[in-house]
């Protein structure tokens, strides 16, 4: 697309308009400044040539870092001809201005010789630039908008980060600090929800969001979809901060067993928390065994050498259960609740449970059956040789205080 050329008289008439205005044309996806008025040059205390050169280099060269994201968002929508109006407050400061001034800008598309041009108008809201309350209100308007806020955690969502995250990054860099963005993935939430219910799962996510906000003093925490949190903060000290968070909230996925020194890290966390290793049971599901080989075996052996018990969960749910008992060293196997649930469907499940218990005991392993809901199930499982039983017959999942009352 060719650049629109104004006649000498047209350019003069536009430049002498008694208003602060600039006209832009999108060329190859980038805004090209066609002209600026005398009034805009006066407000910004800069020559026409320097202003146009800087605007062509970067539309946000003189804009306050905190406001870049907002302007980019509205500018992008205007260029895409969306229904959202370009109406934004921001701070502007050129080299000859002592402080930032608050400007109000609005814009519209105007057809000139069949080409759509952007006519931008600017108004200086105050001369000192020291009172930025209007900007804070404008920013909070979007921070509290349901479109930009996650309903569960009340944290800003990913959409808010995409629009305003650039401002935070620019502000950190302006303060000569290195920004980083970290993804925190909460693995196993679907399993947790199935075991304890969606309300418990939602409560867990809310508590984690409060923990993250309390720990991240400089930066922002955002909630992304699929049980992921995004943390935008400074790089300095972030490793120590993540370690502090892990001390308060630890969850492992099968991918974590590919990490070097995982067993050592778990051991150090337990030591640092002053806990006895006999209180910690590390459960690995059968399906996770199919995703790991030598690395997982090495990690399990090292965990057991530290004094942790390692249990095989969901035994019998896949095709590799017996092979797993031969390939890995466990302290206990948990029989999948599907077997218990279908005890009355025939003799096969009863026979399988009895044989699993016999094989496990011969290998020196304890046996736990989960999903026990009736006294009849309890009596059979004890007779079949199960060492431990778990299920709603004994107690549903309860809070810590209620659990202490049940135990006492």
Short mmCIF file of C-alpha atoms in Angstrom, two decimals:
data_model
loop_
_atom_site.label_atom_id
_atom_site.label_comp_id
_atom_site.label_asym_id
_atom_site.label_seq_id
_atom_site.Cartn_x
_atom_site.Cartn_y
_atom_site.Cartn_z
CA UNK A 1 0.00 0.00 0.00
CA UNK A 2 1.30 3.45 -0.93
CA UNK A 3 1.55 6.29 1.57
CA UNK A 4 -1.13 8.93 1.24
CA UNK A 5 0.30 12.19 -0.05
CA UNK A 6 -1.32 15.45 1.04
CA UNK A 7 -1.11 18.52 -1.13
CA UNK A 8 0.90 21.38 0.26
CA UNK A 9 -2.28 23.29 1.06
CA UNK A 10 -3.95 20.27 2.70
CA UNK A 11 -0.92 19.66 4.89
CA UNK A 12 -0.78 23.30 5.92
CA UNK A 13 -4.49 23.38 6.74
CA UNK A 14 -4.23 20.24 8.89
CA UNK A 15 -1.06 21.33 10.71
CA UNK A 16 -2.56 24.71 11.62
CA UNK A 17 -5.75 23.28 13.13
CA UNK A 18 -6.18 24.61 16.70
CA UNK A 19 -6.18 21.12 18.22
CA UNK A 20 -3.62 18.50 19.23
CA UNK A 21 -3.88 15.90 16.51
CA UNK A 22 -1.85 13.33 14.61
CA UNK A 23 -2.77 11.35 11.50
CA UNK A 24 -1.47 7.82 11.00
CA UNK A 25 -1.66 5.26 8.21
CA UNK A 26 -1.04 1.52 8.62
CA UNK A 27 1.68 0.44 6.20
CA UNK A 28 2.76 -3.22 6.25
CA UNK A 29 1.28 -3.64 9.72
CA UNK A 30 3.07 -0.63 11.21
CA UNK A 31 1.75 2.85 11.95
CA UNK A 32 3.26 5.58 9.76
CA UNK A 33 2.92 9.18 10.97
CA UNK A 34 1.60 11.35 8.15
CA UNK A 35 1.45 14.64 10.02
CA UNK A 36 1.12 16.28 13.44
CA UNK A 37 -0.42 19.63 14.26
CA UNK A 38 1.41 22.68 15.57
CA UNK A 39 -0.66 22.47 18.78
CA UNK A 40 0.53 18.93 19.54
CA UNK A 41 4.14 19.97 19.02
CA UNK A 42 3.60 22.88 21.39
CA UNK A 43 2.09 20.70 24.11
CA UNK A 44 4.93 18.22 23.89
CA UNK A 45 7.62 20.90 23.54
CA UNK A 46 9.25 19.19 20.59
CA UNK A 47 9.82 20.05 16.94
CA UNK A 48 7.62 18.52 14.27
CA UNK A 49 10.53 16.66 12.68
CA UNK A 50 11.69 15.12 15.97
CA UNK A 51 8.17 14.17 17.00
CA UNK A 52 7.39 12.43 13.70
CA UNK A 53 10.76 10.65 13.73
CA UNK A 54 10.16 9.34 17.25
CA UNK A 55 6.57 8.30 16.55
CA UNK A 56 7.67 6.39 13.45
CA UNK A 57 10.40 4.68 15.45
CA UNK A 58 8.00 3.70 18.25
CA UNK A 59 4.49 4.88 18.98
CA UNK A 60 5.31 4.46 22.68
CA UNK A 61 8.77 6.00 22.83
CA UNK A 62 7.69 8.86 25.12
CA UNK A 63 4.88 7.00 26.86
CA UNK A 64 5.15 5.97 30.52
CA UNK A 65 6.06 2.24 30.73
CA UNK A 66 3.00 1.47 32.88
CA UNK A 67 0.69 2.71 30.11
CA UNK A 68 2.19 0.99 27.08
CA UNK A 69 0.11 -2.17 27.36
CA UNK A 70 -3.16 -0.29 27.59
CA UNK A 71 -2.36 1.88 24.57
CA UNK A 72 -1.19 -1.13 22.55
CA UNK A 73 -4.41 -2.98 23.36
CA UNK A 74 -6.72 -0.17 22.25
CA UNK A 75 -4.52 0.67 19.25
CA UNK A 76 -4.63 -2.93 18.08
CA UNK A 77 -8.42 -2.96 18.31
CA UNK A 78 -8.67 0.30 16.41
CA UNK A 79 -6.43 -1.00 13.63
CA UNK A 80 -8.60 -4.14 13.42
CA UNK A 81 -11.75 -1.98 13.11
CA UNK A 82 -13.41 -3.56 16.15
CA UNK A 83 -16.42 -2.01 17.89
CA UNK A 84 -14.38 -1.01 20.94
CA UNK A 85 -13.61 2.70 20.86
CA UNK A 86 -10.09 4.04 21.18
CA UNK A 87 -10.48 6.15 24.32
CA UNK A 88 -7.52 6.02 26.67
CA UNK A 89 -5.65 7.96 29.36
CA UNK A 90 -1.88 7.76 29.48
CA UNK A 91 1.27 9.61 30.54
CA UNK A 92 3.52 11.33 28.03
CA UNK A 93 6.92 12.97 28.55
CA UNK A 94 9.34 14.28 25.93
CA UNK A 95 12.96 15.25 26.71
CA UNK A 96 12.11 18.92 27.34
CA UNK A 97 9.21 18.19 29.69
CA UNK A 98 10.10 18.15 33.40
CA UNK A 99 7.56 15.50 34.35
CA UNK A 100 4.99 13.20 32.82
CA UNK A 101 1.73 14.84 31.80
CA UNK A 102 -1.56 12.98 31.76
CA UNK A 103 -3.12 12.92 28.30
CA UNK A 104 -6.53 11.84 27.14
CA UNK A 105 -6.54 10.42 23.63
CA UNK A 106 -9.37 9.33 21.36
CA UNK A 107 -9.37 8.34 17.73
CA UNK A 108 -11.51 7.47 14.72
CA UNK A 109 -11.07 6.09 11.22
CA UNK A 110 -11.47 8.62 8.39
CA UNK A 111 -11.56 7.70 4.71
CA UNK A 112 -9.22 9.86 2.62
CA UNK A 113 -9.06 9.09 -1.12
CA UNK A 114 -10.48 5.64 -0.34
CA UNK A 115 -7.83 4.87 2.29
CA UNK A 116 -8.68 4.51 6.00
CA UNK A 117 -6.54 6.81 8.14
CA UNK A 118 -6.38 7.06 11.91
CA UNK A 119 -7.12 10.54 13.25
CA UNK A 120 -5.85 10.75 16.84
CA UNK A 121 -6.73 13.65 19.15
CA UNK A 122 -4.88 14.47 22.37
CA UNK A 123 -5.79 16.56 25.38
CA UNK A 124 -3.37 17.45 28.21
CA UNK A 125 -5.32 16.74 31.41
CA UNK A 126 -2.98 18.57 33.77
CA UNK A 127 0.28 20.45 33.52
CA UNK A 128 2.18 19.07 36.52
CA UNK A 129 1.71 15.37 35.82
CA UNK A 130 2.03 14.60 39.54
CA UNK A 131 -1.57 13.57 40.21
CA UNK A 132 -1.98 10.14 38.64
CA UNK A 133 -5.13 9.11 40.49
CA UNK A 134 -7.18 9.08 37.32
CA UNK A 135 -4.79 6.52 35.82
CA UNK A 136 -5.00 4.26 38.86
CA UNK A 137 -8.79 4.39 38.64
CA UNK A 138 -8.65 3.61 34.93
CA UNK A 139 -6.30 0.68 35.57
CA UNK A 140 -8.40 -0.71 38.44
CA UNK A 141 -11.49 -0.53 36.26
CA UNK A 142 -10.05 -3.27 34.10
CA UNK A 143 -8.39 -5.17 36.96
CA UNK A 144 -11.81 -5.54 38.62
CA UNK A 145 -13.70 -6.20 35.40
CA UNK A 146 -15.08 -9.77 35.30
CA UNK A 147 -13.76 -10.11 31.76
CA UNK A 148 -10.20 -9.78 33.08
CA UNK A 149 -10.67 -11.60 36.42
CA UNK A 150 -10.85 -15.27 37.29
CA UNK A 151 -14.06 -15.94 39.21
CA UNK A 152 -12.66 -18.78 41.33
CA UNK A 153 -9.45 -17.20 42.63
CA UNK A 154 -10.28 -13.49 42.05
CA UNK A 155 -6.86 -13.18 40.41
CA UNK A 156 -6.31 -11.38 37.11
CA UNK A 157 -6.65 -13.86 34.27
CA UNK A 158 -4.46 -14.53 31.25
CA UNK A 159 -6.38 -11.99 29.16
CA UNK A 160 -5.44 -9.27 31.66
CA UNK A 161 -1.79 -10.40 31.50
CA UNK A 162 -1.76 -10.26 27.70
CA UNK A 163 -3.10 -6.70 27.73
CA UNK A 164 -1.35 -5.16 30.73
CA UNK A 165 1.59 -7.47 31.36
CA UNK A 166 3.76 -5.40 29.02
CA UNK A 167 3.33 -2.46 31.39
CA UNK A 168 4.69 -4.44 34.33
CA UNK A 169 7.62 -5.71 32.29
CA UNK A 170 8.46 -2.19 31.12
CA UNK A 171 8.20 -0.82 34.65
CA UNK A 172 10.59 -3.46 36.01
CA UNK A 173 13.07 -2.79 33.24
CA UNK A 174 12.79 0.95 33.85
CA UNK A 175 13.81 0.22 37.44
CA UNK A 176 16.78 -1.77 36.05
CA UNK A 177 15.32 -5.11 37.24
CA UNK A 178 15.13 -8.28 35.16
CA UNK A 179 11.53 -9.51 34.78
CA UNK A 180 10.67 -13.21 34.61
CA UNK A 181 7.41 -15.08 34.01
CA UNK A 182 6.95 -18.46 35.70
CA UNK A 183 4.27 -21.08 35.07
CA UNK A 184 3.14 -23.05 38.11
CA UNK A 185 1.32 -26.21 37.06
CA UNK A 186 -0.89 -27.92 39.65
CA UNK A 187 -0.72 -31.56 38.58
CA UNK A 188 -3.33 -34.14 39.53
CA UNK A 189 -6.26 -31.79 40.21
CA UNK A 190 -8.67 -34.07 38.34
CA UNK A 191 -7.70 -36.96 40.62
CA UNK A 192 -8.04 -34.72 43.68
CA UNK A 193 -11.48 -33.56 42.56
CA UNK A 194 -12.62 -37.14 42.01
CA UNK A 195 -11.48 -38.15 45.48
CA UNK A 196 -12.62 -35.15 47.50
CA UNK A 197 -15.13 -33.32 45.32
CA UNK A 198 -15.08 -30.11 43.30
CA UNK A 199 -15.71 -27.89 46.33
CA UNK A 200 -12.56 -29.18 48.01
CA UNK A 201 -10.64 -28.75 44.78
CA UNK A 202 -11.82 -25.15 44.37
CA UNK A 203 -10.89 -24.42 47.98
CA UNK A 204 -7.41 -25.82 47.38
CA UNK A 205 -6.88 -23.55 44.36
CA UNK A 206 -8.12 -20.50 46.27
CA UNK A 207 -5.80 -21.24 49.19
CA UNK A 208 -2.88 -21.67 46.80
CA UNK A 209 -3.68 -18.37 45.08
CA UNK A 210 -3.66 -16.60 48.47
CA UNK A 211 -0.32 -18.25 49.29
CA UNK A 212 1.23 -17.11 46.02
CA UNK A 213 -0.01 -13.53 46.40
CA UNK A 214 1.37 -13.38 49.95
CA UNK A 215 4.76 -14.68 48.83
CA UNK A 216 5.18 -12.64 45.63
CA UNK A 217 5.68 -9.14 47.03
CA UNK A 218 7.03 -7.54 43.86
CA UNK A 219 5.05 -8.56 40.81
CA UNK A 220 1.70 -10.07 39.94
CA UNK A 221 0.09 -13.50 40.11
CA UNK A 222 -2.35 -14.51 37.37
CA UNK A 223 -4.60 -17.55 37.02
CA UNK A 224 -4.41 -19.35 33.72
CA UNK A 225 -6.69 -22.12 32.51
CA UNK A 226 -6.06 -25.84 33.18
CA UNK A 227 -5.00 -25.36 36.82
CA UNK A 228 -1.98 -23.20 36.02
CA UNK A 229 -0.78 -20.02 37.69
CA UNK A 230 1.44 -17.43 36.01
CA UNK A 231 3.83 -15.35 38.11
CA UNK A 232 5.32 -12.16 36.68
CA UNK A 233 8.04 -10.86 38.99
CA UNK A 234 11.75 -10.02 39.22
CA UNK A 235 14.43 -12.63 38.55
CA UNK A 236 16.53 -11.75 41.60
CA UNK A 237 15.82 -14.14 44.47
CA UNK A 238 13.10 -16.04 42.61
CA UNK A 239 14.79 -19.44 43.14
CA UNK A 240 14.70 -18.99 46.91
CA UNK A 241 11.12 -17.76 46.72
CA UNK A 242 10.01 -20.84 44.80
CA UNK A 243 11.70 -23.04 47.38
CA UNK A 244 9.73 -21.27 50.12
CA UNK A 245 6.49 -21.91 48.24
CA UNK A 246 7.38 -25.58 47.76
CA UNK A 247 7.87 -25.93 51.51
CA UNK A 248 4.24 -24.96 51.98
CA UNK A 249 2.70 -26.75 49.02
CA UNK A 250 4.21 -29.83 47.39
CA UNK A 251 2.63 -31.89 44.61
CA UNK A 252 4.39 -34.22 42.20
CA UNK A 253 3.53 -35.44 38.72
CA UNK A 254 5.19 -38.33 36.90
CA UNK A 255 7.22 -35.80 34.88
CA UNK A 256 8.90 -34.70 38.12
CA UNK A 257 10.60 -38.08 38.44
CA UNK A 258 12.67 -37.18 35.40
CA UNK A 259 14.24 -34.38 37.42
CA UNK A 260 17.77 -35.05 38.67
CA UNK A 261 18.14 -35.32 42.46
CA UNK A 262 14.36 -35.35 43.05
CA UNK A 263 14.65 -37.80 45.94
CA UNK A 264 17.31 -35.62 47.55
CA UNK A 265 15.13 -32.54 47.17
CA UNK A 266 12.16 -34.28 48.80
CA UNK A 267 14.38 -35.45 51.64
CA UNK A 268 15.70 -31.92 52.20
CA UNK A 269 12.15 -30.50 52.25
CA UNK A 270 11.04 -33.00 54.89
CA UNK A 271 14.19 -32.37 56.92
CA UNK A 272 13.67 -28.62 56.72
CA UNK A 273 10.06 -28.98 57.88
CA UNK A 274 11.16 -31.05 60.88
CA UNK A 275 8.93 -34.00 59.95
CA UNK A 276 9.52 -37.69 60.56
CA UNK A 277 9.91 -39.70 57.37
CA UNK A 278 7.59 -42.31 58.82
CA UNK A 279 4.75 -39.80 58.38
CA UNK A 280 5.38 -39.44 54.65
CA UNK A 281 3.97 -42.00 52.23
CA UNK A 282 4.86 -41.52 48.57
CA UNK A 283 2.29 -43.08 46.26
CA UNK A 284 2.99 -43.82 42.61
CA UNK A 285 0.13 -44.89 40.36
CA UNK A 286 0.45 -47.83 38.03
CA UNK A 287 -0.04 -45.65 34.95
CA UNK A 288 2.95 -43.51 36.00
CA UNK A 289 5.15 -46.61 35.94
CA UNK A 290 4.55 -47.00 32.22
CA UNK A 291 5.92 -43.50 31.60
CA UNK A 292 9.24 -44.02 33.39
CA UNK A 293 11.86 -46.77 33.48
CA UNK A 294 15.36 -46.71 34.91
CA UNK A 295 15.13 -43.13 36.19
CA UNK A 296 12.00 -43.90 38.24
CA UNK A 297 13.51 -47.10 39.66
CA UNK A 298 16.57 -45.15 40.75
CA UNK A 299 14.41 -42.46 42.41
CA UNK A 300 12.28 -45.04 44.24
CA UNK A 301 15.34 -46.87 45.58
CA UNK A 302 16.86 -43.61 46.79
CA UNK A 303 13.63 -42.51 48.50
CA UNK A 304 13.45 -45.81 50.35
CA UNK A 305 17.11 -45.48 51.37
CA UNK A 306 16.22 -42.17 53.04
CA UNK A 307 13.53 -43.94 55.07
CA UNK A 308 10.41 -43.08 53.06
CA UNK A 309 7.78 -45.69 52.32
CA UNK A 310 6.86 -45.92 48.63
CA UNK A 311 3.42 -47.31 47.81
CA UNK A 312 2.06 -48.53 44.49
CA UNK A 313 -1.37 -47.00 43.96
CA UNK A 314 -4.24 -48.30 41.79
CA UNK A 315 -2.72 -51.80 41.64
CA UNK A 316 -4.53 -53.87 39.04
CA UNK A 317 -5.89 -50.95 37.04
CA UNK A 318 -3.54 -51.59 34.09
CA UNK A 319 -1.70 -54.39 32.36
CA UNK A 320 1.71 -54.17 34.01
CA UNK A 321 0.95 -54.70 37.72
CA UNK A 322 2.79 -58.00 38.24
CA UNK A 323 5.74 -56.87 36.14
CA UNK A 324 5.91 -53.68 38.20
CA UNK A 325 6.24 -55.68 41.43
CA UNK A 326 9.21 -57.43 39.89
CA UNK A 327 10.83 -54.30 38.41
CA UNK A 328 10.37 -51.82 41.29
CA UNK A 329 10.82 -51.93 45.06
CA UNK A 330 7.65 -51.00 46.97
CA UNK A 331 6.61 -51.21 50.61
CA UNK A 332 2.86 -51.52 49.99
CA UNK A 333 0.38 -52.05 47.19
CA UNK A 334 -3.04 -50.38 47.14
CA UNK A 335 -5.62 -52.53 45.40
CA UNK A 336 -7.65 -50.46 42.95
CA UNK A 337 -11.10 -49.64 44.33
CA UNK A 338 -12.75 -51.08 41.20
CA UNK A 339 -12.11 -54.58 42.57
CA UNK A 340 -13.78 -53.71 45.89
CA UNK A 341 -16.69 -51.96 44.22
CA UNK A 342 -17.54 -55.09 42.21
CA UNK A 343 -17.06 -57.72 44.91
CA UNK A 344 -20.67 -58.86 44.58
CA UNK A 345 -20.55 -59.18 40.79
CA UNK A 346 -19.13 -62.68 40.97
CA UNK A 347 -16.28 -64.76 42.36
CA UNK A 348 -13.57 -63.42 40.05
CA UNK A 349 -12.87 -60.18 41.94
CA UNK A 350 -12.86 -61.99 45.30
CA UNK A 351 -10.40 -64.54 43.95
CA UNK A 352 -8.14 -61.85 42.45
CA UNK A 353 -7.98 -59.86 45.68
CA UNK A 354 -7.08 -62.96 47.69
CA UNK A 355 -4.34 -63.94 45.24
CA UNK A 356 -2.94 -60.39 45.07
CA UNK A 357 -2.66 -60.37 48.87
CA UNK A 358 -0.86 -63.74 48.87
CA UNK A 359 1.64 -62.70 46.20
CA UNK A 360 2.31 -59.35 47.91
CA UNK A 361 2.91 -60.97 51.28
CA UNK A 362 5.34 -63.47 49.76
CA UNK A 363 7.26 -60.51 48.34
CA UNK A 364 7.31 -58.83 51.75
CA UNK A 365 4.77 -56.16 50.85
CA UNK A 366 1.78 -54.92 52.81
CA UNK A 367 -1.64 -54.70 51.15
CA UNK A 368 -4.20 -51.90 51.38
CA UNK A 369 -7.69 -52.07 49.87
CA UNK A 370 -9.41 -48.76 49.12
CA UNK A 371 -13.04 -47.92 48.46
CA UNK A 372 -14.47 -49.87 51.41
CA UNK A 373 -18.05 -48.74 52.02
CA UNK A 374 -19.85 -51.66 53.67
CA UNK A 375 -19.24 -53.98 56.61
CA UNK A 376 -19.51 -56.99 54.29
CA UNK A 377 -16.66 -55.64 52.17
CA UNK A 378 -14.60 -54.99 55.30
CA UNK A 379 -15.07 -58.51 56.63
CA UNK A 380 -14.13 -60.16 53.35
CA UNK A 381 -11.05 -58.01 52.79
CA UNK A 382 -9.73 -58.74 56.27
CA UNK A 383 -10.24 -62.45 55.71
CA UNK A 384 -8.54 -62.18 52.29
CA UNK A 385 -5.39 -60.89 53.96
CA UNK A 386 -5.53 -57.10 53.47
CA UNK A 387 -3.42 -55.38 56.13
CA UNK A 388 -5.03 -51.95 55.82
CA UNK A 389 -8.46 -50.75 54.70
CA UNK A 390 -9.56 -47.34 53.48
CA UNK A 391 -12.97 -45.97 52.55
CA UNK A 392 -16.12 -44.12 53.51
CA UNK A 393 -17.09 -46.91 55.92
CA UNK A 394 -14.46 -45.54 58.30
CA UNK A 395 -14.56 -41.82 57.43
CA UNK A 396 -15.09 -39.46 54.55
CA UNK A 397 -12.32 -36.91 53.82
CA UNK A 398 -12.38 -34.28 56.60
CA UNK A 399 -10.51 -31.14 57.59
CA UNK A 400 -7.47 -31.43 59.87
CA UNK A 401 -9.34 -30.29 63.01
CA UNK A 402 -12.13 -32.80 62.41
CA UNK A 403 -9.59 -35.54 61.73
CA UNK A 404 -7.91 -34.93 65.08
CA UNK A 405 -11.30 -35.26 66.80
CA UNK A 406 -11.97 -38.57 64.99
CA UNK A 407 -8.54 -39.94 65.99
CA UNK A 408 -8.94 -38.87 69.64
#
